[in-house]
Amino acid sequence: MKFPENINIPLDVWVDRAMDWVLNTFGGFFDALGTLILYFMLYIEKFFLWLPWPVLILGVGILSWRVLGSWWSGVSMAAMLFFIGVLGLWELGMMTLSLVVASVIISLAIGIPLGIAMASSNRMQGIIKPLLDGMQTMPSFVYLIPALMLFGLGKVPALFATIIYAVPPVIRLTNVGIREVSASVIEAAHAFGSSYWQILFKVQLPLARPTILVGVNQTTMMALAMVVIASMIGAKGLGLEVLLAINRIEVGRGFEAGLCIVFMAIIIDRITFAMASEKKQ
Amino acid sequence: MEKIIIEGLYKIFGPHPEKAMRMLNDGHSKDDIMEKTRHGVGVADASFVVNAGEILVVMGLSGSGKSTLVRCINRLIEPTAGKVIVNGEDVTRIGKKELRHFRQKHFGMVFQNFALFPHRSVVRNAEYGLEIQGVDTTKRREAAMQALEQVGLKGWEESMPDQLSGGMQQRVGLARALALDADIMLMDEAFSALDPLIRRDMQDELIDLQEKVQKTIVFISHDLDEAIKLGDRIVLMKDGFIVQQGTAEEILTNPANDYVARFVEGVDMSKVITAETVMKKYEAMAYLSTDGPKAALRKMEKAGISSIFVRKSGKLKGIVTARACRAAADRGEKNLAAILDTDIQTVAPDTPANELFPLLAEEPHPVAVVAEDGHLKGVIVAGSLLAKLSEVTNPENGSDLDAEADSESKITV
Ligand SMILES: Nc1ncnc2c1ncn2[C@@H]1O[C@H](COP(=O)(O)OP(=O)(O)O)[C@@H](O)[C@H]1O
Ligand SMILES: [Mg+2]
C-alpha cells in the first residue's frame, strides 16, 4: 500500500530556508571565519611542506624511541614515514598531515574548554551530552553538507567537517577526566581556600590529564579517518588520491595512498597513545 | 579566650529544610523526619565554644553529625541555621570571596582519608595552601620544609604521596595544614584510618606538637580513648544533637544520660583520672632559704608526716626526711641544703593515674604534682590514689578500698 502523499511535511524546504536565513544573516561572519581558518591552515601546510624530509623522519624516529621506550619502535616508525616518501607521496602526505594537525589543534582549543564547562555544571552536561551522542551516531559524511553550504568547496569546509567529526572524544573525555577527580581531594582544595580557577588548574586538569590525553589520541585518530571523506569536498592530500583512484578504478594507485594513510595512522596512534598512558602511571 | 563560638547551629540536608526544622523542634526523631520529609538531619541545635589554644574533641558514633559539624565551621557545608563566630566574625554571613580568604588565613584542615594531592610531591602538597595565597616560591618552600620537619618527614620532600605509608601520608596532611600558619586546625577523624600503633604515635606527636604550636584544634573522633587522650574538652554528639560537653572526667564521672553512660562504659578509669584529681593537698612545706632542720622537724611533727617537700622562690627543690633532719640538728647544722634530697619524683597535673602506680611502687617518698611553672600543686601517696579511684569507679560503695589501700596489686592497671 502506498503511503498517502498528502501526509507530508516539507522538511527539506524548511531546512533549506533555515540555511538560507543563516547564510544571509551570518554570511559575513562565516566568510571572516573561513578566511581565518584558511590562513591558519595554510601556515601549517606551508610549515610541513617546508620541513626537510630527513628532519621530520629523524624527529619522528627519536620521538617514538623516547615515548615508546625502544629503539626498535623508533626505527620502525621512521621507516614507515620513509616509505611514504619512497612511494612518491611525500607531498600529499604532508598535506594530509597538516589537515590533521590543524583540525586537532582547533578541536582541542574548542573541545577542552567545552569539556571543562561540561564538568563544571550538570546542566551544561545535560545539554552537551545528547548533542555529542547524536554527533557520534551520525555518518561522517553528513557533516560535509553544512560545511559545504557555509564555506563552499576547498580546504576550509574540509577542516570544518573534520573538526565537527573529531571533536566529541576530547570534549567527552575532558569532562569524564575532571569528574573522576576524587571529591575528597577537591574538598581539601576548597578547605584551603582555593578559587574555581585554582582548583581547575592546580588540581582538576593535572589529575584529569591522562584521561584528556586519551581523548586527544581518539580525536587525532578520528581526524585522520575523516581526511578521506573530507577530500570529497576538495581537500588535497592522500584522501583525494584514494578518491580519484576509486573513481578511475586504479587499484594500485589507491592501494599506495591507502597504505600511506594506514602508516600515518599507526605512527600518530602509537605516539599519542604512548604519551597518554605514560602519564597515567 | 573564646576562639570559636557556635550558636544554635543546624544542618538539614535536602531542598526544603523548613519543615524538617519545625519537626525537629517539635521533638521528632531523626529517623522520623527522614521518613516523613526525606530530609536528613546532620546537625541539630548545636552550641558550644572552643577556647583559644585548646583541643576540643567532637565525639560520637558514625552518622552522629561530627563531620557535618566540623564542615559547617569553615562552611565546606553551608549551615541551615545558626551562627559560627570565629575570632569575633560570623562566618555564616561573609561572602564567597571573603570566605576563601578566611579559610586561607584561619583554617588548616586534616582529613580522615588524607585527601592529599596525588599529582604533587610531598613538599608541593605541604606548600599548597601558601601557593593558593600567592606566597612566593622560596618563602612557601621554606614554610613547607619547616612544617615537614615538624611532623618528622625531613628527607621525604620529593616523594610522591602514593609511595608513603598511611601514617606518613597523614603526616603530610598534617604538614599541609601546619604550613599555612592558620590559627585553627580542623581535624576530621585524622587518625581513624591508621593502624592502632601508628595511631597512638600520631596522637602522642600531636600532643607534643600542640605544646609548640598552640593552635586551636577541633578534633573529630569516634573513639573515646582518643578523645580522652587528646581532648581538653569533649563534645559528645548523637543524631545531630550535642548530648554532653565538658572535660573527659566530667563526662565519665557524671554521664548526662544513658547514651553517654553506654558510650563511657568499659573505659579504663585509671587512664582517665589524672594526677590532679587524685592528689591531696600537702599538709606542710619547708622553705629552703628560711627553715633549718629544727623548723622542718617541727612542721613534720605537727602535720604527722615523716618527710617534707622543700621549696625556694615558689619552686619545688627537693625533700627532706625527719630522720635526716634529726641527724642534721644533732650535728648543729643550720640549713637544709646538705640533707636535701633533690632526686624526687614529679609528675605533671594531667598525668593519667595508671602511670602513677609504677612510680608509687618504686618511690619511697610521695610523688609531687608539679605545674609547668615548677610550683607544687599537691602530693600523691598510694592510699589517696586508690581511694580516689575506687570512689570514681564505684560511686555507691564509696571508699571501701581505703582500708586496703596499700595493697595496690588488687587493682589491675
Ligand atoms: N551530603 C549529604 N547529604 C545528605 N545527608 C548527609 C550528607 N552528609 C551527611 N549526611 C547525613 O548526615 C548525618 C551525619 O553525617 P556525618 O556528619 O557524616 O556523620 P559522622 O561524621 O558523625 O559520621 C548522617 O545521617 C548522614 O547520612
Ligand atoms: Mg565523619
Short mmCIF file of N, CA and C in Angstrom, two decimals, chain A residues 184-185 187-195 198-199 202-203 206-207, chain B residues 71 76 100 103-104 111 113 115-119 128 131-132 176 180:
data_model
loop_
_atom_site.label_atom_id
_atom_site.label_comp_id
_atom_site.label_asym_id
_atom_site.label_seq_id
_atom_site.Cartn_x
_atom_site.Cartn_y
_atom_site.Cartn_z
N SER A 184 37.05 14.10 47.54
CA SER A 184 37.71 14.50 48.79
C SER A 184 38.93 15.37 48.51
N VAL A 185 39.58 15.13 47.39
CA VAL A 185 40.72 15.98 47.03
C VAL A 185 40.22 17.40 46.68
N GLU A 187 37.55 18.68 47.86
CA GLU A 187 37.12 19.27 49.13
C GLU A 187 38.34 19.85 49.87
N ALA A 188 39.43 19.11 49.85
CA ALA A 188 40.65 19.60 50.50
C ALA A 188 41.09 20.93 49.87
N ALA A 189 41.03 20.98 48.54
CA ALA A 189 41.42 22.21 47.86
C ALA A 189 40.52 23.37 48.29
N HIS A 190 39.23 23.09 48.41
CA HIS A 190 38.31 24.13 48.89
C HIS A 190 38.64 24.54 50.32
N ALA A 191 38.95 23.55 51.14
CA ALA A 191 39.21 23.84 52.55
C ALA A 191 40.38 24.80 52.72
N PHE A 192 41.33 24.76 51.76
CA PHE A 192 42.47 25.65 51.87
C PHE A 192 42.23 26.99 51.19
N GLY A 193 40.98 27.18 50.74
CA GLY A 193 40.62 28.50 50.22
C GLY A 193 40.91 28.71 48.74
N SER A 194 40.93 27.62 47.96
CA SER A 194 41.22 27.77 46.53
C SER A 194 40.01 28.35 45.80
N SER A 195 40.29 29.08 44.73
CA SER A 195 39.21 29.58 43.88
C SER A 195 38.90 28.53 42.81
N GLN A 198 41.81 28.16 40.48
CA GLN A 198 42.95 27.47 41.11
C GLN A 198 42.69 25.98 41.19
N ILE A 199 41.48 25.62 41.53
CA ILE A 199 41.16 24.20 41.60
C ILE A 199 41.26 23.58 40.22
N LYS A 202 45.21 23.76 39.20
CA LYS A 202 46.17 23.13 40.09
C LYS A 202 45.78 21.71 40.48
N VAL A 203 44.50 21.40 40.37
CA VAL A 203 44.06 20.08 40.83
C VAL A 203 43.36 19.29 39.72
N PRO A 206 45.44 18.81 36.07
CA PRO A 206 46.58 17.88 36.19
C PRO A 206 46.14 16.45 36.46
N LEU A 207 45.12 16.28 37.29
CA LEU A 207 44.69 14.92 37.60
C LEU A 207 43.90 14.31 36.44
N ARG B 71 32.52 20.69 59.22
CA ARG B 71 32.48 21.36 57.91
C ARG B 71 31.61 22.61 57.91
N LEU B 76 32.47 24.34 54.45
CA LEU B 76 32.51 23.38 53.34
C LEU B 76 31.11 22.83 53.18
N ARG B 100 36.81 32.58 51.14
CA ARG B 100 38.06 31.95 50.70
C ARG B 100 39.26 32.51 51.47
N ARG B 103 39.25 31.16 54.99
CA ARG B 103 39.78 29.79 55.06
C ARG B 103 41.29 29.79 54.96
N GLN B 104 41.82 30.62 54.04
CA GLN B 104 43.28 30.66 53.86
C GLN B 104 43.98 31.12 55.13
N PHE B 111 42.17 15.52 56.96
CA PHE B 111 41.04 14.66 56.62
C PHE B 111 41.29 13.20 56.97
N ASN B 113 40.64 10.53 55.23
CA ASN B 113 41.25 9.75 54.14
C ASN B 113 42.44 10.50 53.54
N ALA B 115 43.27 12.80 51.78
CA ALA B 115 42.94 13.74 50.70
C ALA B 115 44.14 14.55 50.25
N LEU B 116 45.26 13.88 50.06
CA LEU B 116 46.44 14.56 49.52
C LEU B 116 46.26 14.74 48.01
N PHE B 117 47.05 15.66 47.44
CA PHE B 117 47.01 15.83 46.00
C PHE B 117 47.96 14.80 45.41
N PRO B 118 47.42 13.78 44.74
CA PRO B 118 48.27 12.66 44.32
C PRO B 118 49.29 13.03 43.27
N HIS B 119 49.07 14.15 42.57
CA HIS B 119 49.99 14.51 41.50
C HIS B 119 51.10 15.44 41.98
N TYR B 128 50.86 23.76 49.39
CA TYR B 128 49.68 24.10 48.58
C TYR B 128 48.93 25.33 49.10
N GLU B 131 50.71 28.45 48.35
CA GLU B 131 50.72 28.69 46.90
C GLU B 131 49.41 29.37 46.48
N ILE B 132 48.31 28.86 47.03
CA ILE B 132 47.00 29.43 46.76
C ILE B 132 46.95 30.90 47.15
N ARG B 176 50.62 19.88 55.69
CA ARG B 176 49.92 20.77 54.75
C ARG B 176 49.07 21.79 55.52
N LEU B 180 50.43 26.46 56.67
CA LEU B 180 49.63 27.67 56.48
C LEU B 180 49.85 28.70 57.55
#
